[in-house]
Short mmCIF file of C-alpha atoms in Angstrom, two decimals:
data_model
loop_
_atom_site.label_atom_id
_atom_site.label_comp_id
_atom_site.label_asym_id
_atom_site.label_seq_id
_atom_site.Cartn_x
_atom_site.Cartn_y
_atom_site.Cartn_z
CA MET A 1 34.80 -105.10 -53.11
CA VAL A 2 35.42 -104.38 -49.49
CA THR A 3 37.19 -101.13 -50.32
CA LEU A 4 34.29 -99.94 -52.54
CA MET A 5 31.71 -100.61 -49.85
CA LEU A 6 33.73 -98.53 -47.33
CA SER A 7 33.98 -95.68 -49.77
CA ASN A 8 30.22 -95.59 -50.28
CA ARG A 9 29.64 -95.54 -46.52
CA THR A 10 32.16 -92.79 -46.06
CA LEU A 11 30.49 -90.77 -48.81
CA LYS A 12 27.10 -91.18 -47.17
CA LEU A 13 28.46 -89.97 -43.82
CA MET A 14 30.08 -87.00 -45.49
CA LEU A 15 26.82 -86.07 -47.20
CA LEU A 16 24.91 -86.30 -43.91
CA ALA A 17 27.50 -84.17 -42.16
CA GLY A 18 27.32 -81.55 -44.94
CA ALA A 19 23.54 -81.41 -44.72
CA ALA A 20 23.75 -80.89 -40.96
CA ALA A 21 26.28 -78.10 -41.43
CA LEU A 22 24.02 -76.41 -43.96
CA ALA A 23 21.12 -76.65 -41.53
CA LEU A 24 23.13 -75.13 -38.69
CA GLY A 25 24.38 -72.39 -41.01
CA ALA A 26 20.83 -71.51 -41.96
CA CYS A 27 19.78 -71.40 -38.33
CA SER A 28 22.59 -68.98 -37.42
CA ASP A 29 20.86 -66.16 -39.42
CA THR A 30 17.56 -66.29 -37.50
CA SER A 31 16.47 -65.53 -33.95
CA VAL A 32 15.81 -68.49 -31.79
CA SER A 33 13.20 -68.11 -29.05
CA SER A 34 12.72 -70.29 -26.08
CA PRO A 35 9.64 -72.44 -26.31
CA GLY A 36 6.58 -70.54 -25.07
CA ALA A 37 8.16 -67.00 -25.26
CA THR A 38 6.05 -64.10 -26.76
CA THR A 39 6.87 -60.61 -28.12
CA PRO A 40 5.81 -57.78 -25.67
CA PRO A 41 2.85 -55.77 -27.04
CA THR A 42 3.35 -52.10 -27.94
CA SER A 43 1.80 -49.68 -25.34
CA PRO A 44 -1.01 -47.54 -26.73
CA PRO A 45 -0.33 -43.75 -26.86
CA PRO A 46 -1.59 -41.75 -23.83
CA PRO A 47 -4.94 -40.03 -24.27
CA PRO A 48 -4.75 -36.31 -25.13
CA PRO A 49 -5.04 -33.92 -22.14
CA PRO A 50 -8.49 -32.51 -21.50
CA PRO A 51 -9.03 -29.04 -22.98
CA PRO A 52 -8.43 -26.18 -20.52
CA PRO A 53 -11.54 -24.80 -18.84
CA PRO A 54 -12.91 -21.71 -20.54
CA ALA A 55 -11.60 -18.43 -19.13
CA ALA A 56 -13.86 -16.97 -16.50
CA SER A 57 -15.96 -14.08 -17.69
CA SER A 58 -17.00 -12.79 -14.28
CA ILE A 59 -16.26 -12.89 -10.57
CA ASN A 60 -19.17 -13.46 -8.20
CA LEU A 61 -18.60 -12.00 -4.74
CA VAL A 62 -22.25 -11.95 -3.64
CA PRO A 63 -22.92 -14.41 -0.79
CA ALA A 64 -25.36 -17.25 -1.47
CA ALA A 65 -27.62 -15.84 1.23
CA GLY A 66 -27.70 -12.45 -0.45
CA CYS A 67 -26.13 -9.10 0.31
CA TYR A 68 -25.34 -7.84 3.79
CA ALA A 69 -27.64 -5.39 5.55
CA GLY A 70 -27.07 -1.89 4.24
CA THR A 71 -25.50 -3.04 0.95
CA THR A 72 -26.95 -3.69 -2.51
CA ALA A 73 -26.02 -6.21 -5.21
CA GLN A 74 -24.38 -4.55 -8.21
CA THR A 75 -22.67 -5.77 -11.36
CA LEU A 76 -19.54 -3.86 -12.24
CA ALA A 77 -19.16 -4.20 -16.00
CA ALA A 78 -15.93 -5.43 -17.54
CA ALA A 79 -13.57 -2.66 -18.58
CA GLY A 80 -9.89 -2.17 -19.24
CA GLY A 81 -9.04 -5.85 -19.12
CA LEU A 82 -11.09 -6.43 -15.96
CA LEU A 83 -13.84 -9.00 -15.67
CA ASP A 84 -17.46 -8.41 -14.71
CA VAL A 85 -17.77 -8.37 -10.94
CA ASP A 86 -20.95 -9.12 -9.02
CA VAL A 87 -20.57 -7.60 -5.56
CA CYS A 88 -22.44 -6.04 -2.67
CA THR A 89 -21.77 -2.29 -2.67
CA LEU A 90 -22.22 0.39 -0.04
CA PRO A 91 -24.74 3.16 -0.73
CA SER A 92 -23.48 6.62 -1.68
CA ASN A 93 -24.64 7.89 1.70
CA ILE A 94 -24.50 5.69 4.79
CA ASP A 95 -27.02 7.40 7.06
CA THR A 96 -27.65 4.57 9.55
CA ASP A 97 -25.24 2.45 11.59
CA THR A 98 -23.92 -0.25 9.25
CA THR A 99 -21.75 -3.31 9.91
CA ILE A 100 -19.73 -5.18 7.30
CA PRO A 101 -19.29 -8.70 8.73
CA THR A 102 -16.04 -10.63 9.08
CA ASN A 103 -14.33 -11.66 5.81
CA ALA A 104 -16.92 -9.97 3.61
CA VAL A 105 -15.95 -8.37 0.28
CA VAL A 106 -17.78 -5.14 -0.54
CA GLY A 107 -17.45 -2.46 -3.19
CA VAL A 108 -17.26 1.33 -2.95
CA SER A 109 -18.89 3.02 -5.91
CA GLY A 110 -18.34 6.76 -6.26
CA ASN A 111 -18.02 9.32 -3.46
CA THR A 112 -19.26 7.25 -0.51
CA GLN A 113 -20.17 9.31 2.56
CA VAL A 114 -20.60 8.09 6.13
CA GLY A 115 -23.13 10.39 7.77
CA VAL A 116 -23.95 13.96 6.80
CA ASP A 117 -21.80 16.87 7.97
CA GLY A 118 -23.91 18.91 10.37
CA GLY A 119 -26.75 16.41 10.00
CA THR A 120 -27.32 12.68 10.41
CA SER A 121 -24.58 10.79 12.24
CA ALA A 122 -23.69 7.18 11.51
CA THR A 123 -21.04 4.61 12.38
CA LEU A 124 -19.59 2.27 9.76
CA THR A 125 -18.24 -0.84 11.49
CA ILE A 126 -15.83 -2.97 9.48
CA GLU A 127 -14.98 -6.30 11.07
CA PRO A 128 -11.69 -8.25 10.75
CA GLY A 129 -10.85 -9.77 7.39
CA VAL A 130 -13.11 -7.48 5.37
CA VAL A 131 -11.92 -6.46 1.91
CA LEU A 132 -13.32 -3.19 0.59
CA PHE A 133 -12.48 -2.08 -2.94
CA GLY A 134 -13.01 0.69 -5.48
CA SER A 135 -12.78 0.58 -9.26
CA SER A 136 -11.51 4.06 -10.11
CA GLY A 137 -10.10 7.25 -8.67
CA ASN A 138 -13.65 8.52 -8.25
CA ASP A 139 -14.40 5.75 -5.75
CA PHE A 140 -13.46 6.73 -2.19
CA LEU A 141 -14.77 6.55 1.37
CA VAL A 142 -15.38 9.71 3.45
CA VAL A 143 -16.26 9.76 7.16
CA ASN A 144 -17.93 13.10 7.85
CA ARG A 145 -17.72 15.22 10.99
CA GLY A 146 -19.94 13.78 13.71
CA SER A 147 -19.78 10.26 12.27
CA GLN A 148 -17.30 7.45 12.85
CA ILE A 149 -15.57 4.48 11.31
CA ASP A 150 -14.84 1.48 13.53
CA ALA A 151 -12.37 -0.55 11.45
CA GLN A 152 -10.49 -2.86 13.78
CA GLY A 153 -8.80 -5.83 12.18
CA THR A 154 -6.22 -8.12 13.75
CA ALA A 155 -2.62 -9.02 12.95
CA SER A 156 -3.76 -12.27 11.33
CA SER A 157 -6.93 -10.85 9.81
CA PRO A 158 -6.35 -7.24 8.75
CA ILE A 159 -8.91 -5.05 7.03
CA ILE A 160 -7.85 -4.40 3.42
CA MET A 161 -8.98 -1.44 1.33
CA THR A 162 -7.81 -1.88 -2.22
CA SER A 163 -8.59 -1.72 -5.94
CA ARG A 164 -10.75 -3.83 -8.19
CA SER A 165 -7.69 -4.88 -10.15
CA ASP A 166 -6.13 -6.21 -6.96
CA ILE A 167 -9.31 -8.16 -6.24
CA GLN A 168 -9.09 -9.78 -9.67
CA SER A 169 -5.43 -10.57 -9.16
CA ASP A 170 -6.20 -12.32 -5.87
CA ALA A 171 -9.08 -14.20 -7.45
CA ALA A 172 -6.77 -15.40 -10.21
CA ALA A 173 -4.23 -16.66 -7.70
CA ASP A 174 -6.82 -18.39 -5.52
CA GLY A 175 -9.32 -19.68 -8.02
CA GLY A 176 -7.60 -19.83 -11.39
CA LEU A 177 -9.67 -17.03 -12.92
CA ALA A 178 -8.39 -15.29 -16.01
CA ALA A 179 -6.16 -12.51 -14.78
CA ALA A 180 -6.26 -9.99 -17.60
CA GLY A 181 -5.51 -6.59 -16.19
CA ALA A 182 -4.44 -8.00 -12.84
CA ILE A 183 -1.67 -6.30 -10.92
CA THR A 184 1.77 -7.69 -11.66
CA ASP A 185 3.76 -4.45 -11.70
CA ALA A 186 5.05 -2.89 -8.50
CA THR A 187 4.63 0.56 -10.07
CA VAL A 188 0.82 0.36 -10.20
CA ARG A 189 -0.85 3.16 -8.21
CA GLY A 190 -3.94 5.34 -8.12
CA GLU A 191 -6.52 2.69 -9.00
CA TRP A 192 -9.09 4.01 -6.54
CA GLY A 193 -9.51 7.03 -4.30
CA GLY A 194 -8.68 6.16 -0.69
CA LEU A 195 -9.92 6.82 2.84
CA ILE A 196 -10.72 10.26 4.30
CA LEU A 197 -11.63 11.03 7.90
CA ASN A 198 -13.06 14.47 8.75
CA GLY A 199 -13.11 15.79 12.30
CA SER A 200 -13.91 18.87 14.35
CA ALA A 201 -10.49 19.39 15.96
CA PRO A 202 -8.58 22.69 15.59
CA ILE A 203 -6.87 23.64 12.32
CA ASN A 204 -5.16 26.86 11.22
CA ALA A 205 -6.24 27.05 7.55
CA CYS A 206 -9.74 28.55 7.34
CA ASP A 207 -11.80 28.96 4.18
CA GLU A 208 -13.25 32.16 5.64
CA ALA A 209 -10.59 34.88 5.74
CA THR A 210 -12.21 36.39 8.85
CA ALA A 211 -12.14 33.16 10.86
CA THR A 212 -9.49 32.51 13.51
CA GLY A 213 -7.60 29.21 13.62
CA GLY A 214 -8.71 26.72 16.24
CA THR A 215 -12.26 28.05 16.48
CA VAL A 216 -15.63 26.65 15.45
CA GLU A 217 -15.64 29.05 12.52
CA CYS A 218 -12.27 27.83 11.20
CA VAL A 219 -13.38 25.22 8.68
CA LYS A 220 -11.74 24.04 5.49
CA SER A 221 -12.98 22.05 2.48
CA GLY A 222 -11.05 18.88 1.78
CA GLU A 223 -9.42 18.12 -1.54
CA GLY A 224 -11.49 16.28 -4.10
CA SER A 225 -14.91 17.15 -2.64
CA THR A 226 -14.12 15.19 0.51
CA GLY A 227 -16.12 17.41 2.86
CA GLU A 228 -15.52 20.10 5.46
CA PHE A 229 -13.30 19.67 8.50
CA GLY A 230 -12.04 21.63 11.49
CA GLY A 231 -13.50 23.15 14.64
CA ALA A 232 -12.68 23.63 18.31
CA THR A 233 -13.11 20.09 19.73
CA ALA A 234 -9.56 18.89 20.40
CA ASP A 235 -10.67 15.49 21.72
CA ASP A 236 -13.07 14.81 18.84
CA SER A 237 -13.30 11.19 17.67
CA SER A 238 -13.73 9.98 14.11
CA GLY A 239 -13.53 6.36 15.27
CA ALA A 240 -10.75 3.78 15.17
CA LEU A 241 -8.37 2.28 12.62
CA ARG A 242 -6.48 -0.81 13.71
CA TYR A 243 -4.69 -3.25 11.42
CA VAL A 244 -5.90 -1.52 8.27
CA GLN A 245 -4.11 -1.69 4.89
CA VAL A 246 -4.81 0.78 2.09
CA ARG A 247 -3.42 -0.39 -1.28
CA TYR A 248 -3.11 1.16 -4.78
CA ALA A 249 -5.09 4.28 -3.87
CA GLY A 250 -4.69 8.02 -4.51
CA PHE A 251 -5.99 9.99 -7.43
CA GLU A 252 -5.01 13.27 -9.09
CA ILE A 253 -8.15 15.28 -9.63
CA THR A 254 -5.98 18.25 -10.63
CA PRO A 255 -2.21 18.72 -10.16
CA SER A 256 -2.84 20.54 -6.88
CA ASN A 257 -5.90 18.54 -5.83
CA GLU A 258 -5.09 14.94 -5.06
CA LEU A 259 -6.34 12.15 -2.82
CA ASN A 260 -4.03 10.57 -0.25
CA GLY A 261 -4.00 6.98 0.94
CA ILE A 262 -5.39 7.98 4.34
CA ALA A 263 -6.22 11.63 5.01
CA PHE A 264 -6.80 12.74 8.61
CA GLN A 265 -8.58 16.07 8.13
CA GLY A 266 -9.05 17.92 11.40
CA THR A 267 -9.41 14.67 13.35
CA GLY A 268 -9.14 14.82 17.12
CA SER A 269 -7.23 12.99 19.84
CA GLY A 270 -10.22 10.71 20.41
CA THR A 271 -9.52 9.07 17.03
CA GLU A 272 -7.54 5.84 17.55
CA VAL A 273 -4.91 4.94 14.95
CA ASN A 274 -2.70 1.88 15.42
CA PHE A 275 -1.12 -0.52 12.92
CA ILE A 276 -1.90 1.06 9.57
CA GLN A 277 -0.19 0.55 6.21
CA VAL A 278 -0.43 2.47 2.95
CA TYR A 279 1.07 0.70 -0.06
CA ASN A 280 1.66 2.19 -3.53
CA ASN A 281 -0.38 5.34 -3.21
CA ALA A 282 -0.31 7.81 -6.10
CA ASP A 283 -0.04 10.83 -3.79
CA ASP A 284 0.96 11.01 -0.10
CA GLY A 285 0.72 7.87 1.97
CA VAL A 286 -0.69 9.48 5.14
CA GLU A 287 -1.37 13.19 5.62
CA PHE A 288 -2.59 15.05 8.69
CA PHE A 289 -4.45 18.29 7.94
CA GLY A 290 -4.37 19.91 11.37
CA GLY A 291 -6.07 18.24 14.27
CA THR A 292 -4.73 16.42 17.30
CA THR A 293 -4.77 12.73 16.37
CA ASN A 294 -1.97 10.44 17.56
CA ALA A 295 -0.81 7.40 15.59
CA LYS A 296 1.41 4.39 16.26
CA TYR A 297 2.84 1.58 14.11
CA ILE A 298 2.74 3.02 10.62
CA ALA A 299 4.14 1.31 7.50
CA LEU A 300 4.37 3.37 4.30
CA ASN A 301 5.68 1.54 1.23
CA GLY A 302 6.06 2.54 -2.41
CA ASN A 303 4.14 5.82 -2.22
CA ALA A 304 4.74 8.16 -5.14
CA ASP A 305 4.66 11.54 -3.38
CA ASP A 306 5.49 12.08 0.31
CA SER A 307 5.18 9.13 2.63
CA LEU A 308 4.20 11.02 5.81
CA ASP A 309 2.96 14.58 5.40
CA TYR A 310 1.31 17.12 7.67
CA THR A 311 0.08 20.72 7.44
CA ASP A 312 -2.59 23.13 8.75
CA GLY A 313 -1.57 23.01 12.42
CA TRP A 314 -1.24 19.33 13.36
CA VAL A 315 -0.21 18.91 17.01
CA GLY A 316 -0.50 15.14 17.41
CA ASN A 317 2.26 12.58 17.80
CA ALA A 318 3.41 9.62 15.74
CA GLN A 319 5.84 6.81 16.49
CA TYR A 320 7.07 3.43 15.26
CA ILE A 321 7.16 4.45 11.61
CA LEU A 322 8.71 2.53 8.71
CA ILE A 323 9.02 4.26 5.33
CA ASP A 324 10.35 2.34 2.32
CA HIS A 325 10.51 4.22 -0.99
CA ALA A 326 10.03 2.54 -4.36
CA ALA A 327 12.79 2.99 -6.92
CA ASP A 328 10.54 4.37 -9.67
CA ASP A 329 8.73 7.25 -7.96
CA ALA A 330 8.94 9.03 -4.58
CA ASP A 331 9.39 12.51 -3.19
CA GLN A 332 10.00 13.07 0.53
CA GLY A 333 9.99 10.57 3.36
CA PHE A 334 8.75 13.32 5.70
CA GLU A 335 7.28 16.60 4.41
CA PHE A 336 6.28 18.74 7.37
CA ASP A 337 4.53 22.13 7.12
CA ASN A 338 2.71 24.61 9.29
CA ASN A 339 0.79 26.68 6.74
CA GLY A 340 2.05 27.44 3.24
CA ASP A 341 0.00 30.64 2.94
CA ASP A 342 0.78 31.94 6.42
CA ASN A 343 3.85 30.51 8.14
CA LEU A 344 2.82 32.23 11.40
CA ALA A 345 -0.69 30.74 11.47
CA LEU A 346 -1.91 29.34 14.79
CA PRO A 347 -2.31 26.77 16.19
CA ARG A 348 1.17 26.02 14.86
CA SER A 349 1.99 22.52 13.68
CA ASN A 350 4.06 21.05 16.52
CA PRO A 351 4.06 17.24 16.69
CA THR A 352 6.56 14.76 18.12
CA ILE A 353 7.78 12.11 15.67
CA SER A 354 9.84 9.29 17.18
CA ASN A 355 11.19 5.80 16.54
CA PHE A 356 11.29 5.99 12.76
CA THR A 357 13.23 4.58 9.81
CA ILE A 358 13.20 6.18 6.35
CA VAL A 359 14.72 4.15 3.50
CA GLY A 360 15.29 5.94 0.20
CA LYS A 361 16.51 4.37 -3.04
CA GLU A 362 20.05 5.06 -4.22
CA GLY A 363 19.86 6.08 -7.88
CA GLY A 364 16.07 6.09 -7.70
CA ASP A 365 13.62 8.95 -7.47
CA SER A 366 13.72 9.68 -3.73
CA ASP A 367 14.17 13.44 -3.26
CA ILE A 368 14.65 14.33 0.41
CA GLY A 369 14.57 12.21 3.53
CA MET A 370 13.11 14.88 5.84
CA LEU A 371 11.87 18.29 4.67
CA ILE A 372 10.91 20.71 7.46
CA ARG A 373 9.32 23.98 6.26
CA GLU A 374 6.51 26.59 6.24
CA GLY A 375 7.01 27.63 9.88
CA THR A 376 6.44 24.29 11.59
CA ALA A 377 7.83 23.37 15.00
CA ILE A 378 8.71 19.73 15.65
CA ARG A 379 10.54 17.29 17.86
CA LEU A 380 12.26 14.40 16.07
CA ALA A 381 13.70 11.60 18.21
CA ASN A 382 15.29 8.19 17.64
CA GLY A 383 15.38 7.91 13.87
CA ILE A 384 17.40 6.67 10.90
CA VAL A 385 17.43 8.20 7.41
CA THR A 386 19.27 5.96 4.98
CA GLY A 387 19.33 4.43 1.51
CA GLY A 388 20.12 7.41 -0.69
CA PHE A 389 18.24 10.58 -1.72
CA SER A 390 18.80 12.64 -4.86
CA ASP A 391 18.89 15.94 -2.90
CA GLY A 392 19.93 14.85 0.57
CA ALA A 393 18.76 13.52 3.91
CA PHE A 394 17.67 16.66 5.79
CA ASP A 395 16.51 20.13 4.78
CA ILE A 396 14.87 23.16 6.40
CA ASP A 397 13.19 25.89 4.33
CA GLN A 398 11.66 29.34 4.97
CA THR A 399 12.79 31.95 7.47
CA GLU A 400 10.01 31.31 9.96
CA THR A 401 11.02 27.64 10.11
CA PHE A 402 14.65 28.54 10.85
CA ASN A 403 13.31 30.85 13.57
CA ARG A 404 11.96 27.80 15.34
CA ILE A 405 15.52 26.54 15.99
CA GLY A 406 16.33 27.44 19.58
CA ALA A 407 12.96 29.13 20.18
CA ALA A 408 11.79 29.22 23.81
CA THR A 409 8.51 27.54 22.85
CA GLU A 410 7.30 25.69 19.75
CA SER A 411 10.86 24.95 18.69
CA ILE A 412 12.62 22.49 16.39
CA GLU A 413 14.34 19.80 18.46
CA ILE A 414 16.24 16.83 17.06
CA ASP A 415 17.60 14.03 19.27
CA SER A 416 19.37 10.81 18.28
CA VAL A 417 18.80 10.84 14.52
CA LEU A 418 21.23 9.15 12.11
CA LEU A 419 21.60 10.70 8.63
CA ASP A 420 23.22 7.98 6.53
CA ASP A 421 23.47 9.72 3.16
CA ASP A 422 26.16 11.21 0.89
CA VAL A 423 24.50 14.59 1.54
CA PRO A 424 23.34 14.52 5.16
CA TYR A 425 22.42 18.23 5.27
CA ILE A 426 21.07 20.27 2.36
CA GLU A 427 22.71 23.69 2.66
CA GLU A 428 21.31 26.39 0.35
CA ALA A 429 22.50 29.91 -0.42
CA GLY A 430 20.81 32.38 1.88
CA ASP A 431 20.02 29.91 4.65
CA PRO A 432 20.43 31.78 7.98
CA VAL A 433 21.63 28.64 9.76
CA ASP A 434 24.33 26.10 8.92
CA LEU A 435 22.49 22.85 9.64
CA SER A 436 25.61 20.70 9.93
CA VAL A 437 27.01 23.04 12.59
CA THR A 438 23.74 23.63 14.43
CA PHE A 439 22.72 20.00 14.68
CA GLY A 440 25.89 18.05 13.95
CA ALA A 441 28.08 19.81 16.54
CA SER A 442 25.63 18.96 19.29
CA ARG A 443 25.80 15.30 18.25
CA ASN A 444 22.03 15.18 18.20
CA VAL A 445 22.24 14.38 14.49
CA VAL A 446 25.15 12.32 13.19
#
């Protein structure tokens, strides 16, 4: 009896132990949380971004107070990927003194004339920070004989003359406007006409065959209907340009009739020119058509034809010049003429050009660094021609030009000029002078 009772007790304990083991086994297949713990909630998805603002359909450049005195509100319709532009524009003829105030933006629409040649005189004053723009090659600014432009910016607030496309590009960068048609390509040129100054200083190319150069009767008509220029007033003044940029200008009216970035047509020594830049012009950057104007601090970048050009008897001086050709399109750094129709014409072109650097593009489309021709005299001093030119660094053409070498007066003189090019001198069959011997032996040109 005692043994049986022990067996029953042992059996009961064994059953209890088995039940506990089964319970523990069941618990091992489930997660056990501490008392009071909760499952973290799932974060809601972020809200969708707001839709982008609608693309701008226009640019409003008219001040809240209305247009400036002497200008009129105009809407330039969208065209060619450009937006509508509301802007204050100059009249086609500025016949009273007019001032464009600091930081204003104004448009040039069509052939815009300051004053009337032989008639009403006017002065157009353009204050620092002003942006003036044109929409096409037919939009350009002409300062007639007897009138003046007073465009004096500062180093930190230059005056900018540019294209409508450039305006839209700047607006896109500053204000997030749609930038269709905006400038993004460094090869863009010729989007408006440019700046032309006409003076009464002597020239040697007269429209009248009977007129004599340097006289009141010796007058010439500028390319592209830009007015008459020339006369006998050597100290004539067409005003002042200081810290002025001209961008994306130039226009081919015909293959032989083109607008330059800045054209000085018969302007006199009273015209002040300091710190000017012409960028990406379709024709020449700066050209002097006779006259006596002097210029300092000139930057010429990316111009498709010649960077600095003169003709028709220019006898001014220029210094501190930087020329940088674009790789896609360029002709000469310097192209210097007296008169293509009459190499002996007087007054003979005879300027001094000093302190200059001309940078061509190796493998690009730069033709000649310095081309001296058509009977001009010149003094070149303290310069560098480098970077690579398809033809060479230095060339002289026409017999009358070669005759200027060693002449007692109105001669060709070259001092301290470095020609850093595979072809420093362009020697052509029939040339009466060996340039490398004439200039290289004297160590004036190396």
